[in-house]
Structures are given as C-alpha cells and as structure tokens.
mmCIF file of C-alpha atoms and ligand atoms in Angstrom:
data_model
loop_
_atom_site.group_PDB
_atom_site.id
_atom_site.type_symbol
_atom_site.label_atom_id
_atom_site.label_comp_id
_atom_site.label_asym_id
_atom_site.label_seq_id
_atom_site.Cartn_x
_atom_site.Cartn_y
_atom_site.Cartn_z
ATOM 1 C CA MET A 29 7.099 14.749 -28.476
ATOM 2 C CA VAL A 30 10.059 15.905 -30.551
ATOM 3 C CA GLU A 31 9.447 18.411 -33.382
ATOM 4 C CA SER A 32 10.790 17.593 -36.863
ATOM 5 C CA GLY A 33 14.216 18.942 -37.770
ATOM 6 C CA PHE A 34 15.415 18.294 -34.207
ATOM 7 C CA ILE A 35 19.092 17.258 -34.264
ATOM 8 C CA ILE A 36 21.414 16.020 -31.528
ATOM 9 C CA THR A 37 25.057 15.385 -32.463
ATOM 10 C CA ILE A 38 27.466 12.971 -30.793
ATOM 11 C CA ASP A 39 31.111 13.183 -31.837
ATOM 12 C CA GLY A 40 34.186 11.433 -30.500
ATOM 13 C CA PRO A 41 37.066 9.089 -31.293
ATOM 14 C CA ALA A 42 36.884 5.409 -32.304
ATOM 15 C CA GLY A 43 35.602 3.014 -29.668
ATOM 16 C CA VAL A 44 34.243 5.618 -27.234
ATOM 17 C CA GLY A 45 30.698 4.175 -27.238
ATOM 18 C CA LYS A 46 29.072 6.720 -29.586
ATOM 19 C CA THR A 47 27.150 4.142 -31.569
ATOM 20 C CA THR A 48 25.582 2.403 -28.583
ATOM 21 C CA LEU A 49 24.682 5.704 -26.941
ATOM 22 C CA ALA A 50 23.350 7.338 -30.113
ATOM 23 C CA ARG A 51 21.180 4.310 -30.748
ATOM 24 C CA ARG A 52 19.836 4.296 -27.187
ATOM 25 C CA LEU A 53 19.152 8.014 -27.208
ATOM 26 C CA ALA A 54 17.355 7.806 -30.565
ATOM 27 C CA ALA A 55 15.207 4.922 -29.283
ATOM 28 C CA HIS A 56 14.412 6.921 -26.133
ATOM 29 C CA LEU A 57 13.342 9.954 -28.187
ATOM 30 C CA ASN A 58 11.650 7.859 -30.861
ATOM 31 C CA ILE A 59 13.647 9.479 -33.648
ATOM 32 C CA ALA A 60 16.157 8.115 -36.165
ATOM 33 C CA TYR A 61 19.820 7.546 -35.549
ATOM 34 C CA LEU A 62 22.465 8.271 -38.214
ATOM 35 C CA ASP A 63 25.768 6.396 -38.074
ATOM 36 C CA THR A 64 27.969 8.557 -40.326
ATOM 37 C CA GLY A 65 31.002 6.324 -39.707
ATOM 38 C CA ALA A 66 29.048 3.622 -41.558
ATOM 39 C CA MET A 67 28.798 5.966 -44.566
ATOM 40 C CA PHE A 68 32.588 6.509 -44.660
ATOM 41 C CA ARG A 69 33.081 2.760 -44.184
ATOM 42 C CA ALA A 70 30.682 1.985 -47.041
ATOM 43 C CA VAL A 71 32.476 4.409 -49.387
ATOM 44 C CA ALA A 72 35.874 2.920 -48.428
ATOM 45 C CA TRP A 73 34.548 -0.602 -48.944
ATOM 46 C CA LYS A 74 33.036 0.265 -52.330
ATOM 47 C CA LEU A 75 36.209 2.012 -53.536
ATOM 48 C CA GLY A 76 38.246 -1.031 -52.506
ATOM 49 C CA GLN A 77 41.801 -1.494 -51.280
ATOM 50 C CA ASP A 78 43.869 1.720 -51.621
ATOM 51 C CA GLY A 79 40.740 3.403 -53.026
ATOM 52 C CA TRP A 80 41.820 6.721 -51.478
ATOM 53 C CA LEU A 81 44.776 6.807 -53.914
ATOM 54 C CA LYS A 82 42.519 7.062 -56.973
ATOM 55 C CA ASP A 83 42.555 10.375 -58.853
ATOM 56 C CA GLU A 84 39.867 12.920 -58.072
ATOM 57 C CA GLN A 85 37.950 12.490 -61.319
ATOM 58 C CA THR A 86 37.671 8.731 -60.835
ATOM 59 C CA LEU A 87 36.597 9.235 -57.228
ATOM 60 C CA ALA A 88 33.938 11.764 -58.254
ATOM 61 C CA ARG A 89 32.627 9.364 -60.882
ATOM 62 C CA GLU A 90 32.447 6.452 -58.438
ATOM 63 C CA LEU A 91 30.790 8.600 -55.752
ATOM 64 C CA LYS A 92 28.111 9.665 -58.230
ATOM 65 C CA ARG A 93 26.987 6.050 -58.346
ATOM 66 C CA MET A 94 26.441 5.935 -54.575
ATOM 67 C CA SER A 95 23.212 7.094 -53.007
ATOM 68 C CA PHE A 96 22.671 7.000 -49.239
ATOM 69 C CA THR A 97 19.316 6.873 -47.470
ATOM 70 C CA LEU A 98 18.174 6.220 -43.914
ATOM 71 C CA THR A 99 15.286 3.931 -43.031
ATOM 72 C CA GLY A 100 13.587 3.154 -39.723
ATOM 73 C CA GLN A 101 13.633 4.804 -36.290
ATOM 74 C CA GLY A 102 15.475 4.291 -33.001
ATOM 75 C CA GLU A 103 17.335 0.974 -32.738
ATOM 76 C CA GLU A 104 15.927 -0.031 -36.133
ATOM 77 C CA SER A 105 17.513 2.908 -37.997
ATOM 78 C CA SER A 106 19.566 1.635 -40.883
ATOM 79 C CA VAL A 107 21.849 3.349 -43.409
ATOM 80 C CA CYS A 108 21.266 2.063 -46.953
ATOM 81 C CA LEU A 109 23.592 2.342 -49.928
ATOM 82 C CA ASN A 110 21.706 2.293 -53.223
ATOM 83 C CA GLY A 111 18.648 0.965 -51.413
ATOM 84 C CA LYS A 112 20.440 -1.896 -49.647
ATOM 85 C CA ALA A 113 21.097 -1.931 -45.874
ATOM 86 C CA LEU A 114 24.810 -1.987 -44.971
ATOM 87 C CA GLY A 115 25.950 -5.311 -43.578
ATOM 88 C CA PRO A 116 28.656 -6.627 -41.221
ATOM 89 C CA GLU A 117 31.291 -6.548 -44.015
ATOM 90 C CA ILE A 118 31.991 -2.854 -43.250
ATOM 91 C CA ARG A 119 32.511 -3.438 -39.513
ATOM 92 C CA THR A 120 36.084 -4.766 -39.472
ATOM 93 C CA GLU A 121 39.021 -2.744 -38.066
ATOM 94 C CA THR A 122 40.646 -2.911 -41.545
ATOM 95 C CA ILE A 123 37.647 -1.197 -43.161
ATOM 96 C CA GLY A 124 37.704 1.278 -40.235
ATOM 97 C CA LEU A 125 41.264 2.194 -41.161
ATOM 98 C CA TRP A 126 40.424 2.431 -44.887
ATOM 99 C CA ALA A 127 37.498 4.691 -43.914
ATOM 100 C CA SER A 128 39.822 6.921 -41.924
ATOM 101 C CA ASN A 129 42.071 7.262 -45.023
ATOM 102 C CA VAL A 130 39.155 7.944 -47.363
ATOM 103 C CA ALA A 131 37.840 10.498 -44.834
ATOM 104 C CA LYS A 132 40.846 12.753 -45.454
ATOM 105 C CA LEU A 133 39.694 13.484 -49.026
ATOM 106 C CA ARG A 134 37.727 16.652 -49.700
ATOM 107 C CA VAL A 135 35.747 15.092 -52.562
ATOM 108 C CA VAL A 136 34.493 12.340 -50.225
ATOM 109 C CA ARG A 137 33.788 14.662 -47.277
ATOM 110 C CA ASP A 138 31.849 17.129 -49.454
ATOM 111 C CA PHE A 139 29.820 14.310 -50.973
ATOM 112 C CA LEU A 140 28.926 12.733 -47.605
ATOM 113 C CA LYS A 141 28.268 16.086 -45.934
ATOM 114 C CA LYS A 142 25.605 16.817 -48.558
ATOM 115 C CA ALA A 143 24.056 13.363 -48.121
ATOM 116 C CA GLN A 144 24.032 13.734 -44.305
ATOM 117 C CA GLN A 145 22.494 17.219 -44.413
ATOM 118 C CA GLU A 146 19.831 15.994 -46.840
ATOM 119 C CA ILE A 147 18.913 13.176 -44.427
ATOM 120 C CA GLY A 148 18.840 15.759 -41.597
ATOM 121 C CA ARG A 149 16.403 17.903 -43.600
ATOM 122 C CA GLN A 150 14.011 14.991 -43.925
ATOM 123 C CA THR A 151 13.929 13.694 -40.372
ATOM 124 C CA SER A 152 14.878 14.389 -36.755
ATOM 125 C CA LEU A 153 18.148 12.707 -35.854
ATOM 126 C CA VAL A 154 20.739 11.667 -33.356
ATOM 127 C CA ALA A 155 23.764 11.998 -35.667
ATOM 128 C CA GLU A 156 26.987 10.336 -34.642
ATOM 129 C CA GLY A 157 30.516 10.770 -36.079
ATOM 130 C CA ARG A 158 33.592 13.011 -35.946
ATOM 131 C CA ASP A 159 32.427 16.357 -37.403
ATOM 132 C CA MET A 160 28.669 16.364 -36.751
ATOM 133 C CA GLY A 161 28.694 19.302 -34.311
ATOM 134 C CA THR A 162 31.502 21.252 -35.985
ATOM 135 C CA VAL A 163 30.797 20.972 -39.733
ATOM 136 C CA VAL A 164 27.705 19.020 -40.795
ATOM 137 C CA PHE A 165 25.109 20.214 -38.233
ATOM 138 C CA PRO A 166 26.610 23.367 -36.678
ATOM 139 C CA HIS A 167 23.102 24.498 -35.653
ATOM 140 C CA ALA A 168 22.151 21.243 -33.882
ATOM 141 C CA ARG A 169 19.989 21.713 -30.793
ATOM 142 C CA TYR A 170 22.374 19.741 -28.550
ATOM 143 C CA LYS A 171 25.963 18.653 -29.135
ATOM 144 C CA PHE A 172 27.898 16.047 -27.208
ATOM 145 C CA PHE A 173 31.567 15.182 -27.466
ATOM 146 C CA LEU A 174 32.585 11.910 -25.818
ATOM 147 C CA ASP A 175 36.183 11.084 -25.016
ATOM 148 C CA ALA A 176 38.202 8.397 -23.216
ATOM 149 C CA SER A 177 41.834 7.284 -23.154
ATOM 150 C CA ALA A 178 42.973 5.075 -26.055
ATOM 151 C CA GLN A 179 43.700 2.277 -23.543
ATOM 152 C CA VAL A 180 40.137 2.324 -22.190
ATOM 153 C CA ARG A 181 38.625 2.408 -25.702
ATOM 154 C CA ALA A 182 40.783 -0.482 -26.930
ATOM 155 C CA ARG A 183 39.732 -2.529 -23.903
ATOM 156 C CA ARG A 184 36.035 -1.784 -24.533
ATOM 157 C CA ARG A 185 36.392 -2.751 -28.205
ATOM 158 C CA TYR A 186 38.087 -5.996 -27.287
ATOM 159 C CA LEU A 187 35.444 -6.874 -24.679
ATOM 160 C CA GLN A 188 32.796 -6.156 -27.324
ATOM 161 C CA ILE A 189 34.525 -8.558 -29.754
ATOM 162 C CA LEU A 190 34.763 -11.201 -27.012
ATOM 163 C CA ASP A 191 31.137 -10.491 -26.060
ATOM 164 C CA LEU A 192 32.120 -9.986 -22.409
ATOM 165 C CA ASP A 193 30.820 -7.457 -19.854
ATOM 166 C CA GLU A 194 33.246 -5.258 -17.912
ATOM 167 C CA ASP A 195 32.342 -7.091 -14.670
ATOM 168 C CA ASP A 196 32.708 -10.563 -16.172
ATOM 169 C CA PRO A 197 35.493 -12.456 -14.297
ATOM 170 C CA GLU A 198 37.063 -13.369 -17.677
ATOM 171 C CA ALA A 199 37.441 -9.649 -18.470
ATOM 172 C CA GLN A 200 40.070 -9.324 -15.728
ATOM 173 C CA GLY A 201 42.795 -11.305 -17.469
ATOM 174 C CA ILE A 202 42.788 -9.669 -20.916
ATOM 175 C CA GLU A 203 45.394 -6.962 -20.239
ATOM 176 C CA ASP A 204 48.348 -8.870 -21.679
ATOM 177 C CA SER A 205 46.597 -10.288 -24.733
ATOM 178 C CA PRO A 206 48.323 -9.615 -28.079
ATOM 179 C CA GLU A 207 44.900 -8.965 -29.702
ATOM 180 C CA LEU A 208 44.298 -6.110 -27.249
ATOM 181 C CA LYS A 209 47.710 -4.621 -28.127
ATOM 182 C CA THR A 210 46.891 -4.795 -31.862
ATOM 183 C CA ILE A 211 43.517 -3.086 -31.301
ATOM 184 C CA LEU A 212 45.260 -0.381 -29.222
ATOM 185 C CA GLU A 213 47.744 0.273 -32.041
ATOM 186 C CA GLN A 214 44.931 0.482 -34.636
ATOM 187 C CA ILE A 215 42.942 2.866 -32.433
ATOM 188 C CA LYS A 216 45.991 5.096 -31.912
ATOM 189 C CA GLN A 217 46.674 5.205 -35.657
ATOM 190 C CA ARG A 218 43.058 6.127 -36.404
ATOM 191 C CA ASP A 219 43.075 8.786 -33.625
ATOM 192 C CA GLU A 220 46.201 10.338 -35.065
ATOM 193 C CA GLN A 221 44.663 10.474 -38.588
ATOM 194 C CA ASP A 222 41.202 11.636 -37.494
ATOM 195 C CA ARG A 223 42.474 14.361 -35.129
ATOM 196 C CA ASN A 224 45.203 15.761 -37.386
ATOM 197 C CA ARG A 225 43.689 15.776 -40.879
ATOM 198 C CA ALA A 226 43.398 19.119 -42.664
ATOM 199 C CA ILE A 227 39.633 18.964 -43.330
ATOM 200 C CA ALA A 228 37.040 18.548 -40.563
ATOM 201 C CA PRO A 229 39.425 17.112 -37.941
ATOM 202 C CA LEU A 230 37.973 15.423 -34.873
ATOM 203 C CA ARG A 231 37.466 18.070 -32.204
ATOM 204 C CA PRO A 232 34.653 19.274 -29.933
ATOM 205 C CA ALA A 233 32.449 22.098 -31.211
ATOM 206 C CA LYS A 234 32.784 25.256 -29.096
ATOM 207 C CA ASP A 235 29.266 24.722 -27.758
ATOM 208 C CA ALA A 236 29.560 20.938 -27.214
ATOM 209 C CA ILE A 237 29.001 19.229 -23.877
ATOM 210 C CA VAL A 238 32.244 17.279 -23.350
ATOM 211 C CA ILE A 239 32.054 14.055 -21.334
ATOM 212 C CA ASP A 240 35.147 12.047 -20.391
ATOM 213 C CA THR A 241 33.779 8.521 -20.212
ATOM 214 C CA SER A 242 37.039 6.800 -19.121
ATOM 215 C CA ASP A 243 35.761 6.031 -15.622
ATOM 216 C CA LEU A 244 32.056 5.750 -16.438
ATOM 217 C CA THR A 245 29.884 2.852 -17.570
ATOM 218 C CA LEU A 246 27.710 3.302 -20.661
ATOM 219 C CA ASP A 247 24.645 3.416 -18.367
ATOM 220 C CA GLU A 248 26.216 6.282 -16.397
ATOM 221 C CA VAL A 249 27.046 8.208 -19.584
ATOM 222 C CA PHE A 250 23.501 7.685 -20.880
ATOM 223 C CA LEU A 251 22.087 9.031 -17.625
ATOM 224 C CA LEU A 252 24.350 12.087 -17.821
ATOM 225 C CA MET A 253 23.231 12.763 -21.395
ATOM 226 C CA LYS A 254 19.560 12.448 -20.441
ATOM 227 C CA ASN A 255 20.122 14.868 -17.555
ATOM 228 C CA TYR A 256 21.687 17.417 -19.896
ATOM 229 C CA LEU A 257 18.701 17.057 -22.218
ATOM 230 C CA ASN A 258 16.275 17.344 -19.314
ATOM 231 C CA LEU A 259 14.627 14.031 -20.241
HETATM 232 O O1 DC B 7 32.853 5.819 -36.344
HETATM 233 P P1 DC B 7 33.598 4.790 -37.208
HETATM 234 O O2 DC B 7 34.712 4.100 -36.471
HETATM 235 O O3 DC B 7 32.681 3.822 -37.841
HETATM 236 O O4 DC B 7 34.267 5.676 -38.400
HETATM 237 C C1 DC B 7 35.163 5.154 -39.350
HETATM 238 C C2 DC B 7 36.083 6.272 -39.864
HETATM 239 O O5 DC B 7 35.319 7.174 -40.669
HETATM 240 C C3 DC B 7 36.741 7.131 -38.812
HETATM 241 O O6 DC B 7 37.990 6.625 -38.389
HETATM 242 C C4 DC B 7 36.900 8.468 -39.476
HETATM 243 C C5 DC B 7 35.781 8.511 -40.486
HETATM 244 N N1 DC B 7 34.660 9.385 -40.088
HETATM 245 C C6 DC B 7 34.802 10.738 -40.318
HETATM 246 O O7 DC B 7 35.852 11.192 -40.761
HETATM 247 N N2 DC B 7 33.757 11.569 -40.056
HETATM 248 C C7 DC B 7 32.604 11.102 -39.555
HETATM 249 N N3 DC B 7 31.603 11.945 -39.318
HETATM 250 C C8 DC B 7 32.469 9.724 -39.266
HETATM 251 C C9 DC B 7 33.520 8.877 -39.541
#
C-alpha cells in the first residue's frame, strides 16, 4: 500500500523509454502516472505553429484558458486539457519539436509547474519529464534519471513506429533507412534544446538514481527500478 502524496520522478531525454516505464511502474504501484511531456505538447499544439514567438501577454492570456487535470490510475491515467483527454494529434515528432521550443519560455514553464504540483498535491504519482526531480518535485521520495545514446533512442523510436520488437528479424536491416536518419536528427536537435536551455534544463537531480539504458531492454530497466524501490 502506497500512502498519498507519494511521488516518484523519472526524467531523461526524448525516446529513452520514460513513458513506457513510468506507466508500468504506476500500474505496479496502483497509483497515477503523469506524462508532463504531453502537457508541453498540448500547450504547443494549442498555441499553433510558431506559437512560442507570441508576445508574453498573449501567451499568458492563452494559457489562462487552459486547465489541466489527471484522471484514472496506472495504465489508464490520462492527462486532460479543459476536461478532454489528449489524443494522438500531439504525438508527432513535429509537435515534439514545437513542445521543446515552447518549453524554453518562462511563462509556460511557470504555468505548467503550478499545474503539475497541484496534481501532485491531489494524488500519488509517477511523474515523468525533464525537470521532475530537479524543479517540480524536488522532495520526491525516489528520483530516476534514464539515459541512452541518441543512436539507440532513435532506433527504439523507429522500431516503435514500425511496431517491431528489437529481436524481430526485420529490425536488423533498418540501420541505413533514411527515416531512421531523420528521427536521429530530430532527437539530436531536441536534446540540444532541452539540455542547454536557460530555465530547467534536462539534467539529473543530485540525488537521482542514474541508469544508462543503452545496453538494456525495457524489462531489464524495469527490474532495476523495482530493485531500487525494494518492490
Ligand atoms: O517527453 P516528450 O517527448 O513528450 O516532451 C516533449 C518536449 O516537452 C520535450 O522535448 C521538452 C518538453 N518538456 C519539458 O521541457 N519538461 C518536461 N517536464 C517535459 C517535457
């Protein structure tokens, strides 16, 4: 049994497997899972193309009209914007890149930090993102930071898109595909922006458990996390 107000954070770069692992861990603990990347994606999507170039007053006004809530537990946890669950439209690499641009703005970060902390006050969470352990939930009970080379993450993303497992024979021949190269470039661009921005850059909290997942399967990482948590 997990007491209320119990928070585990999982931070790391794009494509490292945070979402899958956060979801599995939340299901295992029977608590909710918060995908904060989805919140940045939703804001970017709502603001529209080049939305991050709008002036601060306009941004503040548009943000005021957005209200985020979390429903459900474990695998069924779902982030809602103005009462409506977020759909697949925010999941593209283009919206990911817009989100990374929007995420540089203080007005957006302050707004989402408040919304995330409010959700954390109401329910126990596995919270996943870039600054969960460093900025939003600095007093979380456990903090993980997952990392892997950009090459490995791009390959995982591409296999996910193709709906192939790592050990599928078809997965062997994808190395030279132009799609994989494009995904690698997008991941590198997002890494560069997320790690080097002035506010809340992607980095492990001092007290985070850092796991390099480059040579591990998701099952192996999950097992490691459970061992750290003594589950
Ligand atoms: O995790 P994701 O790929 O869905 O996140 C999309 C972008 O949102 C990511 O490139 C940077 C930003 N983000 C952030 O700055 N802080 C978070 N806690 C989560 C996401």
